[in-house]
Amino acid sequence: MAFWWVNHKQTYSAEVGGGYIWSPKTNRDGRKNQTYINLTLTRPGDVVISYAGGLIKAIGLVAAPCSEKSKPSEFGSVGDSWSDIGWEVLIDWELLEKPIRPKDHLELIAPLLPSKNSPLRATGDGNQSCYLASISIELGNLLLSLANRVNPDFADDIKQHQAELEGDAIEAA
């Protein structure tokens, strides 16, 4: 199991509401972007931390392998400059009843952030040039712990989803 952090400022409602994350395959100028390529590296059961508007508002599990998809119509004019073909990863999201503000825990989070393609800036603000960041198991577990501290039923919900995904994987094999 791997941990990922998605910064989806403008697409949060569409993506969390729709049960997915989506990115174009390349930057506007056609260059590759590791934080877009990361969608192709996700695997069912991986944990995805959802960050938007300065808050971690949802945490989800990857439900299916990445696939090529057209830009979601619900994005509307958001991302007009993005390519129409990109990567989609289906996510089983759990909304946090009480979101987490990373800035309130920066002394714990900052030392665990990746040195390259970090989802947060040193100030604790979101790094909008980073869409999907790979984060360490230590940071992922810290964030799950913080979520569980203020959302007591959250850990049980995630464990139940993981068990369901594992059961589906066994049946498919």
Coordinates of C-alpha atoms in Angstrom, one line a residue:
M1 CA 0.0 0.0 0.0
A2 CA 1.3 3.5 -0.9
F3 CA 0.2 6.9 0.2
W4 CA -0.7 9.8 -2.2
W5 CA -1.7 13.5 -1.6
V6 CA -3.9 15.2 -4.2
N7 CA -4.1 19.0 -4.4
H8 CA -7.4 19.6 -6.2
K9 CA -8.3 23.2 -5.6
Q10 CA -10.7 23.8 -8.5
T11 CA -11.8 20.3 -9.1
Y12 CA -12.4 19.1 -5.5
S13 CA -16.2 19.0 -5.7
A14 CA -16.4 17.2 -9.0
E15 CA -13.7 14.7 -8.1
V16 CA -14.7 13.8 -4.6
G17 CA -18.4 13.9 -5.5
G18 CA -17.7 11.8 -8.5
G19 CA -15.4 9.3 -6.8
Y20 CA -12.2 9.8 -8.9
I21 CA -9.2 12.0 -9.5
W22 CA -8.3 13.1 -13.1
S23 CA -5.3 14.9 -14.7
P24 CA -4.1 15.6 -18.2
K25 CA -1.2 13.5 -19.3
T26 CA 1.1 16.4 -19.9
N27 CA 1.6 20.1 -19.0
R28 CA 0.0 22.7 -21.3
D29 CA 3.3 22.9 -23.3
G30 CA 3.3 19.1 -23.8
R31 CA 6.0 18.3 -21.3
K32 CA 5.7 15.4 -19.0
N33 CA 4.7 16.2 -15.4
Q34 CA 5.6 13.6 -12.7
T35 CA 2.6 14.6 -10.6
Y36 CA 0.4 13.6 -13.5
I37 CA 2.4 10.5 -14.2
N38 CA 1.8 9.5 -10.6
L39 CA -1.8 8.6 -11.4
T40 CA -0.5 5.7 -13.5
L41 CA 1.5 4.5 -10.5
T42 CA -1.5 4.1 -8.1
R43 CA -2.8 0.7 -7.2
P44 CA -6.1 -0.5 -5.7
G45 CA -5.9 -0.1 -1.9
D46 CA -3.5 2.8 -2.0
V47 CA -4.5 5.7 0.3
V48 CA -5.2 9.2 -1.2
I49 CA -5.3 12.3 1.0
S50 CA -7.6 15.0 -0.5
Y51 CA -6.4 18.6 0.1
A52 CA -8.4 21.7 -1.1
G53 CA -8.9 25.2 0.3
G54 CA -6.2 24.7 2.9
L55 CA -7.8 21.6 4.4
I56 CA -7.7 17.9 4.2
K57 CA -11.4 17.2 3.7
A58 CA -11.4 13.6 2.6
I59 CA -9.3 10.5 2.5
G60 CA -9.9 7.7 0.1
L61 CA -8.8 4.4 -1.3
V62 CA -7.9 3.7 -4.9
A63 CA -10.6 1.4 -6.1
A64 CA -9.3 0.5 -9.6
P65 CA -6.2 0.8 -11.7
C66 CA -5.6 4.1 -13.6
S67 CA -7.2 4.3 -17.0
E68 CA -7.2 6.8 -19.9
K69 CA -10.3 9.0 -19.9
S70 CA -11.6 12.2 -21.4
K71 CA -11.6 15.3 -19.3
P72 CA -14.7 15.1 -17.1
S73 CA -17.6 17.2 -18.4
E74 CA -18.4 18.4 -14.8
F75 CA -15.1 20.4 -14.8
G76 CA -16.9 22.9 -17.1
S77 CA -14.6 25.7 -18.0
V78 CA -12.1 24.7 -15.3
G79 CA -9.0 23.5 -17.0
D80 CA -9.9 24.8 -20.4
S81 CA -6.2 24.8 -21.3
W82 CA -5.8 21.2 -20.3
S83 CA -5.7 18.4 -22.9
D84 CA -9.0 16.6 -23.4
I85 CA -7.4 13.2 -22.8
G86 CA -5.9 12.3 -19.4
W87 CA -5.6 9.8 -16.6
E88 CA -8.4 8.8 -14.3
V89 CA -8.2 6.9 -11.0
L90 CA -11.4 5.7 -9.3
I91 CA -11.4 6.5 -5.5
D92 CA -13.7 5.4 -2.7
W93 CA -13.7 8.7 -0.7
E94 CA -14.5 9.1 3.0
L95 CA -15.4 12.7 3.9
L96 CA -14.0 13.9 7.1
E97 CA -16.6 15.3 9.4
K98 CA -13.9 17.5 10.9
P99 CA -11.3 18.5 8.2
I100 CA -7.7 18.8 9.2
R101 CA -5.8 22.1 8.6
P102 CA -2.1 21.0 7.9
K103 CA -0.8 24.5 8.9
D104 CA -2.0 23.6 12.5
H105 CA 0.4 20.6 12.4
L106 CA 3.2 21.9 10.3
E107 CA 5.9 21.1 12.9
L108 CA 5.0 17.4 12.5
I109 CA 4.2 17.4 8.8
A110 CA 7.0 19.5 7.4
P111 CA 9.9 17.2 8.2
L112 CA 8.1 14.3 6.4
L113 CA 7.3 16.2 3.2
P114 CA 9.0 15.0 0.0
S115 CA 11.9 17.2 -1.1
K116 CA 10.8 17.1 -4.7
N117 CA 7.1 17.5 -5.8
S118 CA 6.0 18.3 -2.3
P119 CA 2.2 18.9 -1.9
L120 CA 2.8 21.8 0.5
R121 CA 5.1 24.8 0.4
A122 CA 7.3 25.6 3.4
T123 CA 4.7 28.0 4.6
G124 CA 2.1 25.2 4.8
D125 CA 0.2 26.5 1.8
G126 CA -0.7 24.1 -0.9
N127 CA 1.7 23.7 -3.8
Q128 CA -0.6 24.2 -6.8
S129 CA 2.1 23.1 -9.2
C130 CA 1.8 19.7 -7.6
Y131 CA -1.3 17.6 -8.4
L132 CA -0.7 14.1 -7.1
A133 CA 2.3 13.7 -4.8
S134 CA 3.8 10.4 -3.6
I135 CA 4.2 10.7 0.2
S136 CA 6.0 8.5 2.7
I137 CA 4.4 5.8 4.8
E138 CA 5.4 7.9 7.8
L139 CA 3.6 11.0 6.6
G140 CA 0.6 8.9 5.4
N141 CA 0.3 7.3 8.8
L142 CA 0.6 10.6 10.6
L143 CA -2.2 12.1 8.5
L144 CA -4.4 9.1 9.2
S145 CA -3.7 9.4 12.9
L146 CA -4.6 13.1 12.9
A147 CA -7.8 12.4 11.0
N148 CA -8.7 9.7 13.4
R149 CA -8.0 11.9 16.4
V150 CA -10.7 14.4 15.4
N151 CA -12.9 11.9 13.5
P152 CA -13.2 8.8 15.8
D153 CA -15.1 6.6 13.4
F154 CA -12.9 7.4 10.4
A155 CA -10.3 4.6 11.0
D156 CA -13.0 2.0 11.1
D157 CA -14.5 3.2 7.8
I158 CA -11.1 3.1 6.1
K159 CA -10.3 -0.4 7.4
Q160 CA -13.7 -1.6 6.2
H161 CA -13.1 -0.2 2.7
Q162 CA -9.6 -1.8 2.6
A163 CA -11.1 -5.2 3.6
E164 CA -13.8 -4.8 0.8
L165 CA -11.1 -4.0 -1.8
E166 CA -9.0 -6.9 -0.7
G167 CA -12.0 -9.2 -1.0
D168 CA -12.8 -7.9 -4.5
A169 CA -9.1 -8.5 -5.5
I170 CA -9.2 -12.1 -4.2
E171 CA -12.5 -12.8 -6.1
A172 CA -11.0 -11.3 -9.3
A173 CA -7.9 -13.5 -9.1

